[in-house]
């Protein structure tokens, strides 16, 4: 089997490429990535020389390049991770998010229409459904209405609709997975868990939003990769699958857990104003993928987070090289006037 994996130099994409080549060593994987600030070839240094792995730098919104690549490689499967993925950045530059996440996805779908594939799998997020009250008994199901609140969420929701339309109109064999927040190795240290771990490792303060009781559902990236594998193998064309662990933690809880695990003082917890449109809570009902495909998460949060902390301790060179790439001031929209905690260097 031949796969094009887009965004394979990012966090989840690089974990997926490594996962796939380990579990399907007979397959060929072409990793297509634009190498934005978030893309990092070093995340795949250990597999870069495998004969069935190939890296191509390219932009998913470049129709000519995508058609040429699909025409030459003729993939059986496409897994589309490529995206602008950081909510805070989308508040500062929304246009880029719609260009990559919506138009980029549509460009890939066109290429897949021209050079037919067995499956086009699109990676989406729980955030398309909007947010829940902190005390709501509700969970998001696959048929819950889309109510995105931020430019990032809206761009992901729009892309899902485009994928769906290509199935209905052109009978493209698509599937979509909507996943909870991922954590694990190789995550860019702008996202909350690696940001806090790396700051604490250097005795720098973590900046929490004032609404830090907001909760997220957390899934280890390897469990996500297994879910995508199962969807590619057994998922029904045209279907969406929610992928969540059911494990919810507030940002406050995560911060406390990291302080304890790294044995750091409570004074390293500080607060800034909330990001505009900051969602309170997401929780997925993942019973469909569990019942239909027999998926269940295998990594419990406690051991997953401790292994992740250990990974960042052992891989300083990997994350230190990323610190100066486009750090964003989380306080730009509020009364917080200080620099990004990493801007003055490690
Ligand atoms: P990431 O930011 O770490 O990686 C994104 C990758 O896409 C980078 O390597 C980047 O270089 C590449 N890219 C960006 N624009 C591109 C373009 N125009 N053409 C080609 N490549 C481009 O993101 P991630 O956290 O690994 O997320 C991957 C996917 O999973 C995204 O679609 C995201 O919406 C989705 N998702 C993420 C989470 C999470 O918790 N991280 C949860 C649910 C869904």
GROMACS .gro file of C-alpha atoms and ligand atoms in nm:
model
  390
    1UNK     CA    1   0.000   0.000   0.000
    2UNK     CA    2   0.118   0.356  -0.075
    3UNK     CA    3   0.026   0.642   0.159
    4UNK     CA    4   0.054   1.016   0.134
    5UNK     CA    5   0.061   1.157   0.485
    6UNK     CA    6   0.030   1.537   0.490
    7UNK     CA    7   0.166   1.736   0.784
    8UNK     CA    8   0.387   1.441   0.876
    9UNK     CA    9   0.656   1.669   1.018
   10UNK     CA   10   0.415   1.800   1.284
   11UNK     CA   11   0.325   1.654   1.621
   12UNK     CA   12   0.056   1.395   1.544
   13UNK     CA   13   0.167   1.342   1.183
   14UNK     CA   14   0.524   1.246   1.282
   15UNK     CA   15   0.394   1.007   1.547
   16UNK     CA   16   0.162   0.859   1.286
   17UNK     CA   17   0.436   0.812   1.022
   18UNK     CA   18   0.654   0.634   1.278
   19UNK     CA   19   0.356   0.425   1.397
   20UNK     CA   20   0.261   0.329   1.041
   21UNK     CA   21   0.606   0.221   0.931
   22UNK     CA   22   0.640   0.013   1.247
   23UNK     CA   23   0.305  -0.163   1.208
   24UNK     CA   24   0.296  -0.180   0.826
   25UNK     CA   25   0.663  -0.220   0.726
   26UNK     CA   26   0.566  -0.340   0.378
   27UNK     CA   27   0.394  -0.007   0.293
   28UNK     CA   28   0.547   0.304   0.136
   29UNK     CA   29   0.492   0.639   0.305
   30UNK     CA   30   0.535   0.977   0.140
   31UNK     CA   31   0.537   1.255   0.398
   32UNK     CA   32   0.426   1.584   0.243
   33UNK     CA   33   0.483   1.887   0.463
   34UNK     CA   34   0.535   2.259   0.400
   35UNK     CA   35   0.768   2.283   0.702
   36UNK     CA   36   0.601   2.586   0.856
   37UNK     CA   37   0.731   2.692   1.198
   38UNK     CA   38   0.547   2.383   1.334
   39UNK     CA   39   0.705   2.131   1.098
   40UNK     CA   40   1.025   1.970   1.209
   41UNK     CA   41   1.214   1.706   1.008
   42UNK     CA   42   1.414   1.627   1.326
   43UNK     CA   43   1.099   1.459   1.460
   44UNK     CA   44   1.155   1.179   1.206
   45UNK     CA   45   1.535   1.169   1.206
   46UNK     CA   46   1.530   0.807   1.330
   47UNK     CA   47   1.335   0.680   1.027
   48UNK     CA   48   1.450   0.923   0.757
   49UNK     CA   49   1.676   0.667   0.590
   50UNK     CA   50   1.421   0.385   0.561
   51UNK     CA   51   1.388   0.283   0.195
   52UNK     CA   52   1.006   0.294   0.209
   53UNK     CA   53   0.994   0.647   0.355
   54UNK     CA   54   1.018   0.965   0.149
   55UNK     CA   55   0.987   1.331   0.247
   56UNK     CA   56   0.862   1.598   0.009
   57UNK     CA   57   0.842   1.964   0.105
   58UNK     CA   58   0.524   2.112  -0.039
   59UNK     CA   59   0.212   2.314   0.029
   60UNK     CA   60  -0.126   2.134   0.030
   61UNK     CA   61  -0.287   2.449  -0.115
   62UNK     CA   62  -0.061   2.440  -0.423
   63UNK     CA   63  -0.284   2.267  -0.680
   64UNK     CA   64  -0.019   2.223  -0.946
   65UNK     CA   65   0.228   2.066  -0.703
   66UNK     CA   66  -0.040   1.840  -0.550
   67UNK     CA   67  -0.162   1.715  -0.887
   68UNK     CA   68   0.194   1.642  -0.996
   69UNK     CA   69   0.269   1.457  -0.672
   70UNK     CA   70  -0.049   1.248  -0.678
   71UNK     CA   71   0.007   1.172  -1.047
   72UNK     CA   72   0.360   1.053  -0.985
   73UNK     CA   73   0.316   0.864  -0.654
   74UNK     CA   74  -0.042   0.734  -0.710
   75UNK     CA   75  -0.129   0.689  -0.341
   76UNK     CA   76  -0.378   0.425  -0.224
   77UNK     CA   77  -0.443   0.614   0.098
   78UNK     CA   78  -0.424   0.981   0.193
   79UNK     CA   79  -0.419   1.090   0.558
   80UNK     CA   80  -0.453   1.465   0.591
   81UNK     CA   81  -0.299   1.605   0.910
   82UNK     CA   82  -0.159   1.923   0.752
   83UNK     CA   83  -0.309   2.229   0.915
   84UNK     CA   84  -0.245   2.547   1.102
   85UNK     CA   85  -0.329   2.408   1.443
   86UNK     CA   86  -0.274   2.665   1.716
   87UNK     CA   87  -0.591   2.841   1.834
   88UNK     CA   88  -0.404   3.141   1.973
   89UNK     CA   89  -0.230   3.205   1.640
   90UNK     CA   90  -0.565   3.197   1.461
   91UNK     CA   91  -0.675   3.499   1.662
   92UNK     CA   92  -0.374   3.691   1.528
   93UNK     CA   93  -0.378   3.563   1.164
   94UNK     CA   94  -0.712   3.397   1.078
   95UNK     CA   95  -0.664   3.424   0.699
   96UNK     CA   96  -0.374   3.181   0.701
   97UNK     CA   97  -0.592   2.926   0.884
   98UNK     CA   98  -0.870   2.938   0.624
   99UNK     CA   99  -0.619   2.921   0.339
  100UNK     CA  100  -0.440   2.612   0.468
  101UNK     CA  101  -0.714   2.429   0.652
  102UNK     CA  102  -1.001   2.485   0.409
  103UNK     CA  103  -0.849   2.558   0.068
  104UNK     CA  104  -0.559   2.321   0.130
  105UNK     CA  105  -0.797   2.036   0.210
  106UNK     CA  106  -1.009   2.113  -0.096
  107UNK     CA  107  -0.698   2.115  -0.316
  108UNK     CA  108  -0.602   1.769  -0.187
  109UNK     CA  109  -0.954   1.641  -0.247
  110UNK     CA  110  -0.934   1.760  -0.607
  111UNK     CA  111  -0.603   1.577  -0.655
  112UNK     CA  112  -0.760   1.263  -0.504
  113UNK     CA  113  -1.049   1.298  -0.747
  114UNK     CA  114  -0.813   1.320  -1.042
  115UNK     CA  115  -0.598   1.027  -0.929
  116UNK     CA  116  -0.846   0.800  -0.748
  117UNK     CA  117  -0.754   0.674  -0.403
  118UNK     CA  118  -0.892   0.391  -0.193
  119UNK     CA  119  -0.945   0.624   0.101
  120UNK     CA  120  -0.903   0.991   0.186
  121UNK     CA  121  -0.892   1.021   0.563
  122UNK     CA  122  -0.924   1.368   0.708
  123UNK     CA  123  -0.806   1.452   1.060
  124UNK     CA  124  -1.041   1.684   1.243
  125UNK     CA  125  -1.104   1.793   1.597
  126UNK     CA  126  -1.361   1.789   1.878
  127UNK     CA  127  -1.350   2.169   1.862
  128UNK     CA  128  -1.583   2.186   1.559
  129UNK     CA  129  -1.877   2.120   1.792
  130UNK     CA  130  -1.829   2.438   1.998
  131UNK     CA  131  -1.805   2.412   2.374
  132UNK     CA  132  -1.999   2.278   2.671
  133UNK     CA  133  -2.089   2.432   3.007
  134UNK     CA  134  -1.850   2.312   3.274
  135UNK     CA  135  -2.132   2.125   3.450
  136UNK     CA  136  -2.316   2.002   3.138
  137UNK     CA  137  -2.412   1.631   3.129
  138UNK     CA  138  -2.393   1.649   2.746
  139UNK     CA  139  -2.126   1.496   2.521
  140UNK     CA  140  -2.065   1.565   2.151
  141UNK     CA  141  -2.182   1.287   1.922
  142UNK     CA  142  -2.097   1.254   1.553
  143UNK     CA  143  -2.439   1.399   1.468
  144UNK     CA  144  -2.415   1.696   1.709
  145UNK     CA  145  -2.443   2.032   1.531
  146UNK     CA  146  -2.126   2.215   1.432
  147UNK     CA  147  -2.094   2.533   1.642
  148UNK     CA  148  -1.731   2.648   1.608
  149UNK     CA  149  -1.635   2.953   1.814
  150UNK     CA  150  -1.283   3.043   1.701
  151UNK     CA  151  -1.122   3.096   1.358
  152UNK     CA  152  -0.924   2.771   1.402
  153UNK     CA  153  -1.238   2.574   1.491
  154UNK     CA  154  -1.434   2.737   1.210
  155UNK     CA  155  -1.163   2.650   0.956
  156UNK     CA  156  -1.160   2.286   1.073
  157UNK     CA  157  -1.541   2.270   1.067
  158UNK     CA  158  -1.545   2.416   0.715
  159UNK     CA  159  -1.289   2.160   0.596
  160UNK     CA  160  -1.503   1.875   0.736
  161UNK     CA  161  -1.800   2.003   0.536
  162UNK     CA  162  -1.590   2.017   0.220
  163UNK     CA  163  -1.474   1.657   0.274
  164UNK     CA  164  -1.834   1.549   0.329
  165UNK     CA  165  -1.945   1.731   0.013
  166UNK     CA  166  -1.680   1.553  -0.196
  167UNK     CA  167  -1.819   1.223  -0.071
  168UNK     CA  168  -2.182   1.308  -0.145
  169UNK     CA  169  -2.120   1.483  -0.476
  170UNK     CA  170  -1.822   1.300  -0.624
  171UNK     CA  171  -1.844   0.968  -0.430
  172UNK     CA  172  -1.490   1.013  -0.303
  173UNK     CA  173  -1.420   0.739  -0.044
  174UNK     CA  174  -1.364   0.962   0.259
  175UNK     CA  175  -1.361   0.921   0.635
  176UNK     CA  176  -1.317   1.186   0.906
  177UNK     CA  177  -1.199   1.149   1.264
  178UNK     CA  178  -1.275   1.416   1.523
  179UNK     CA  179  -1.027   1.377   1.803
  180UNK     CA  180  -0.988   1.511   2.157
  181UNK     CA  181  -0.675   1.700   2.269
  182UNK     CA  182  -0.363   1.492   2.209
  183UNK     CA  183  -0.049   1.480   2.421
  184UNK     CA  184   0.275   1.286   2.393
  185UNK     CA  185   0.627   1.313   2.247
  186UNK     CA  186   0.724   1.552   1.965
  187UNK     CA  187   0.459   1.815   2.043
  188UNK     CA  188   0.571   2.171   1.967
  189UNK     CA  189   0.641   2.353   2.295
  190UNK     CA  190   0.378   2.620   2.221
  191UNK     CA  191   0.097   2.380   2.319
  192UNK     CA  192  -0.002   2.371   2.682
  193UNK     CA  193   0.151   2.044   2.813
  194UNK     CA  194   0.498   2.069   2.649
  195UNK     CA  195   0.503   2.447   2.708
  196UNK     CA  196   0.446   2.400   3.081
  197UNK     CA  197   0.688   2.106   3.109
  198UNK     CA  198   0.971   2.291   2.934
  199UNK     CA  199   0.911   2.613   3.129
  200UNK     CA  200   0.912   2.429   3.461
  201UNK     CA  201   1.226   2.236   3.368
  202UNK     CA  202   1.393   2.578   3.346
  203UNK     CA  203   1.228   2.723   3.661
  204UNK     CA  204   1.025   2.968   3.455
  205UNK     CA  205   0.662   3.053   3.543
  206UNK     CA  206   0.368   2.890   3.363
  207UNK     CA  207   0.108   3.146   3.252
  208UNK     CA  208  -0.246   3.010   3.289
  209UNK     CA  209  -0.556   3.184   3.159
  210UNK     CA  210  -0.769   3.324   3.442
  211UNK     CA  211  -1.044   3.079   3.335
  212UNK     CA  212  -0.809   2.790   3.397
  213UNK     CA  213  -1.090   2.572   3.531
  214UNK     CA  214  -1.171   2.515   3.163
  215UNK     CA  215  -1.145   2.145   3.092
  216UNK     CA  216  -1.015   1.940   2.801
  217UNK     CA  217  -1.041   1.571   2.717
  218UNK     CA  218  -0.691   1.420   2.679
  219UNK     CA  219  -0.580   1.133   2.458
  220UNK     CA  220  -0.228   0.997   2.415
  221UNK     CA  221  -0.112   1.045   2.056
  222UNK     CA  222  -0.037   0.675   2.013
  223UNK     CA  223  -0.398   0.585   2.092
  224UNK     CA  224  -0.501   0.838   1.827
  225UNK     CA  225  -0.270   0.671   1.571
  226UNK     CA  226  -0.427   0.330   1.644
  227UNK     CA  227  -0.773   0.478   1.595
  228UNK     CA  228  -0.679   0.615   1.252
  229UNK     CA  229  -0.531   0.277   1.155
  230UNK     CA  230  -0.859   0.103   1.246
  231UNK     CA  231  -1.067   0.361   1.059
  232UNK     CA  232  -0.853   0.311   0.748
  233UNK     CA  233  -0.891  -0.065   0.780
  234UNK     CA  234  -1.254  -0.103   0.885
  235UNK     CA  235  -1.421   0.239   0.894
  236UNK     CA  236  -1.720   0.292   0.668
  237UNK     CA  237  -1.685   0.536   0.379
  238UNK     CA  238  -1.854   0.871   0.431
  239UNK     CA  239  -1.853   0.829   0.811
  240UNK     CA  240  -1.721   1.045   1.092
  241UNK     CA  241  -1.571   0.888   1.404
  242UNK     CA  242  -1.521   1.065   1.736
  243UNK     CA  243  -1.197   0.965   1.909
  244UNK     CA  244  -1.179   1.048   2.279
  245UNK     CA  245  -1.059   0.900   2.606
  246UNK     CA  246  -1.330   1.028   2.839
  247UNK     CA  247  -1.045   1.159   3.061
  248UNK     CA  248  -1.104   1.525   3.141
  249UNK     CA  249  -0.852   1.749   3.317
  250UNK     CA  250  -0.865   2.122   3.379
  251UNK     CA  251  -0.563   2.334   3.291
  252UNK     CA  252  -0.533   2.406   3.664
  253UNK     CA  253  -0.512   2.029   3.734
  254UNK     CA  254  -0.251   1.980   3.461
  255UNK     CA  255  -0.041   2.265   3.601
  256UNK     CA  256  -0.060   2.119   3.955
  257UNK     CA  257   0.025   1.770   3.831
  258UNK     CA  258   0.331   1.899   3.646
  259UNK     CA  259   0.447   2.104   3.946
  260UNK     CA  260   0.425   1.790   4.158
  261UNK     CA  261   0.588   1.557   3.903
  262UNK     CA  262   0.878   1.796   3.844
  263UNK     CA  263   0.898   1.891   4.213
  264UNK     CA  264   0.868   2.266   4.151
  265UNK     CA  265   0.725   2.545   4.378
  266UNK     CA  266   0.363   2.668   4.343
  267UNK     CA  267   0.488   3.023   4.276
  268UNK     CA  268   0.565   2.910   3.920
  269UNK     CA  269   0.189   2.925   3.849
  270UNK     CA  270   0.083   3.274   3.723
  271UNK     CA  271  -0.223   3.405   3.537
  272UNK     CA  272  -0.303   3.612   3.223
  273UNK     CA  273  -0.631   3.724   3.062
  274UNK     CA  274  -0.828   3.468   2.866
  275UNK     CA  275  -0.792   3.439   2.488
  276UNK     CA  276  -1.102   3.580   2.311
  277UNK     CA  277  -1.350   3.301   2.230
  278UNK     CA  278  -1.168   3.059   2.461
  279UNK     CA  279  -1.383   2.745   2.486
  280UNK     CA  280  -1.478   2.616   2.829
  281UNK     CA  281  -1.501   2.246   2.773
  282UNK     CA  282  -1.521   1.972   2.507
  283UNK     CA  283  -1.616   1.610   2.567
  284UNK     CA  284  -1.671   1.351   2.296
  285UNK     CA  285  -1.905   1.054   2.297
  286UNK     CA  286  -1.674   0.796   2.136
  287UNK     CA  287  -1.909   0.498   2.161
  288UNK     CA  288  -1.936   0.467   1.780
  289UNK     CA  289  -1.568   0.386   1.717
  290UNK     CA  290  -1.559   0.168   2.029
  291UNK     CA  291  -1.862  -0.039   1.925
  292UNK     CA  292  -1.812  -0.045   1.547
  293UNK     CA  293  -1.435  -0.079   1.523
  294UNK     CA  294  -1.343  -0.216   1.866
  295UNK     CA  295  -1.114   0.076   1.947
  296UNK     CA  296  -1.037   0.177   2.306
  297UNK     CA  297  -0.755   0.387   2.450
  298UNK     CA  298  -0.477   0.177   2.604
  299UNK     CA  299  -0.262   0.444   2.771
  300UNK     CA  300  -0.395   0.578   3.101
  301UNK     CA  301  -0.342   0.949   3.166
  302UNK     CA  302  -0.116   0.910   3.467
  303UNK     CA  303   0.144   0.691   3.301
  304UNK     CA  304   0.103   0.871   2.967
  305UNK     CA  305   0.179   1.211   3.119
  306UNK     CA  306   0.471   1.081   3.324
  307UNK     CA  307   0.626   0.920   3.015
  308UNK     CA  308   0.571   1.245   2.825
  309UNK     CA  309   0.749   1.446   3.096
  310UNK     CA  310   1.034   1.196   3.085
  311UNK     CA  311   1.052   1.227   2.705
  312UNK     CA  312   1.095   1.607   2.728
  313UNK     CA  313   1.360   1.562   2.997
  314UNK     CA  314   1.553   1.322   2.772
  315UNK     CA  315   1.507   1.522   2.449
  316UNK     CA  316   1.615   1.876   2.538
  317UNK     CA  317   1.802   1.919   2.210
  318UNK     CA  318   1.483   1.848   2.012
  319UNK     CA  319   1.269   2.110   2.186
  320UNK     CA  320   1.536   2.371   2.256
  321UNK     CA  321   1.588   2.409   1.881
  322UNK     CA  322   1.221   2.511   1.850
  323UNK     CA  323   1.197   2.774   2.122
  324UNK     CA  324   1.280   3.078   1.916
  325UNK     CA  325   1.045   2.992   1.629
  326UNK     CA  326   0.764   3.250   1.622
  327UNK     CA  327   0.680   3.256   1.992
  328UNK     CA  328   0.341   3.421   2.039
  329UNK     CA  329   0.247   3.658   2.324
  330UNK     CA  330  -0.057   3.491   2.481
  331UNK     CA  331  -0.129   3.822   2.652
  332UNK     CA  332  -0.155   4.028   2.332
  333UNK     CA  333  -0.531   4.066   2.369
  334UNK     CA  334  -0.546   4.134   2.745
  335UNK     CA  335  -0.383   4.344   3.011
  336UNK     CA  336  -0.078   4.118   3.024
  337UNK     CA  337   0.209   4.316   2.879
  338UNK     CA  338   0.502   4.088   2.946
  339UNK     CA  339   0.692   3.895   2.678
  340UNK     CA  340   0.622   3.532   2.590
  341UNK     CA  341   0.788   3.327   2.864
  342UNK     CA  342   1.036   3.182   2.613
  343UNK     CA  343   1.105   3.500   2.415
  344UNK     CA  344   1.409   3.597   2.615
  345UNK     CA  345   1.568   3.261   2.537
  346UNK     CA  346   1.615   2.938   2.730
  347LIG     P1  347   0.109   2.061   1.414
  347LIG     O1  348   0.091   2.209   1.409
  347LIG     O2  349   0.207   2.004   1.510
  347LIG     O3  350   0.149   2.007   1.270
  347LIG     C1  351   0.093   2.057   1.152
  347LIG     C2  352   0.187   2.021   1.037
  347LIG     O4  353   0.126   2.066   0.916
  347LIG     C3  354   0.325   2.090   1.046
  347LIG     O5  355   0.427   1.996   1.022
  347LIG     C4  356   0.321   2.194   0.934
  347LIG     O6  357   0.447   2.220   0.876
  347LIG     C5  358   0.225   2.129   0.837
  347LIG     N1  359   0.160   2.226   0.748
  347LIG     C6  360   0.102   2.344   0.785
  347LIG     N2  361   0.055   2.408   0.675
  347LIG     C7  362   0.082   2.327   0.568
  347LIG     C8  363   0.059   2.337   0.429
  347LIG     N3  364  -0.004   2.444   0.376
  347LIG     N4  365   0.098   2.235   0.349
  347LIG     C9  366   0.162   2.127   0.401
  347LIG     N5  367   0.189   2.112   0.532
  347LIG    C10  368   0.149   2.211   0.615
  347LIG     O7  369  -0.037   2.002   1.438
  347LIG     P2  370  -0.083   1.870   1.515
  347LIG     O8  371  -0.110   1.903   1.657
  347LIG     O9  372   0.007   1.759   1.481
  347LIG    O10  373  -0.225   1.847   1.446
  347LIG    C11  374  -0.236   1.768   1.328
  347LIG    C12  375  -0.382   1.763   1.285
  347LIG    O11  376  -0.461   1.709   1.390
  347LIG    C13  377  -0.441   1.900   1.254
  347LIG    O12  378  -0.526   1.888   1.144
  347LIG    C14  379  -0.520   1.935   1.379
  347LIG    O13  380  -0.628   2.019   1.347
  347LIG    C15  381  -0.567   1.797   1.422
  347LIG     N6  382  -0.594   1.779   1.564
  347LIG    C16  383  -0.498   1.809   1.657
  347LIG    C17  384  -0.524   1.786   1.791
  347LIG    C18  385  -0.417   1.812   1.897
  347LIG    O14  386  -0.447   1.799   2.017
  347LIG     N7  387  -0.296   1.847   1.861
  347LIG    C19  388  -0.647   1.733   1.833
  347LIG    C20  389  -0.743   1.705   1.735
  347LIG    C21  390  -0.715   1.726   1.601
   0.00000   0.00000   0.00000
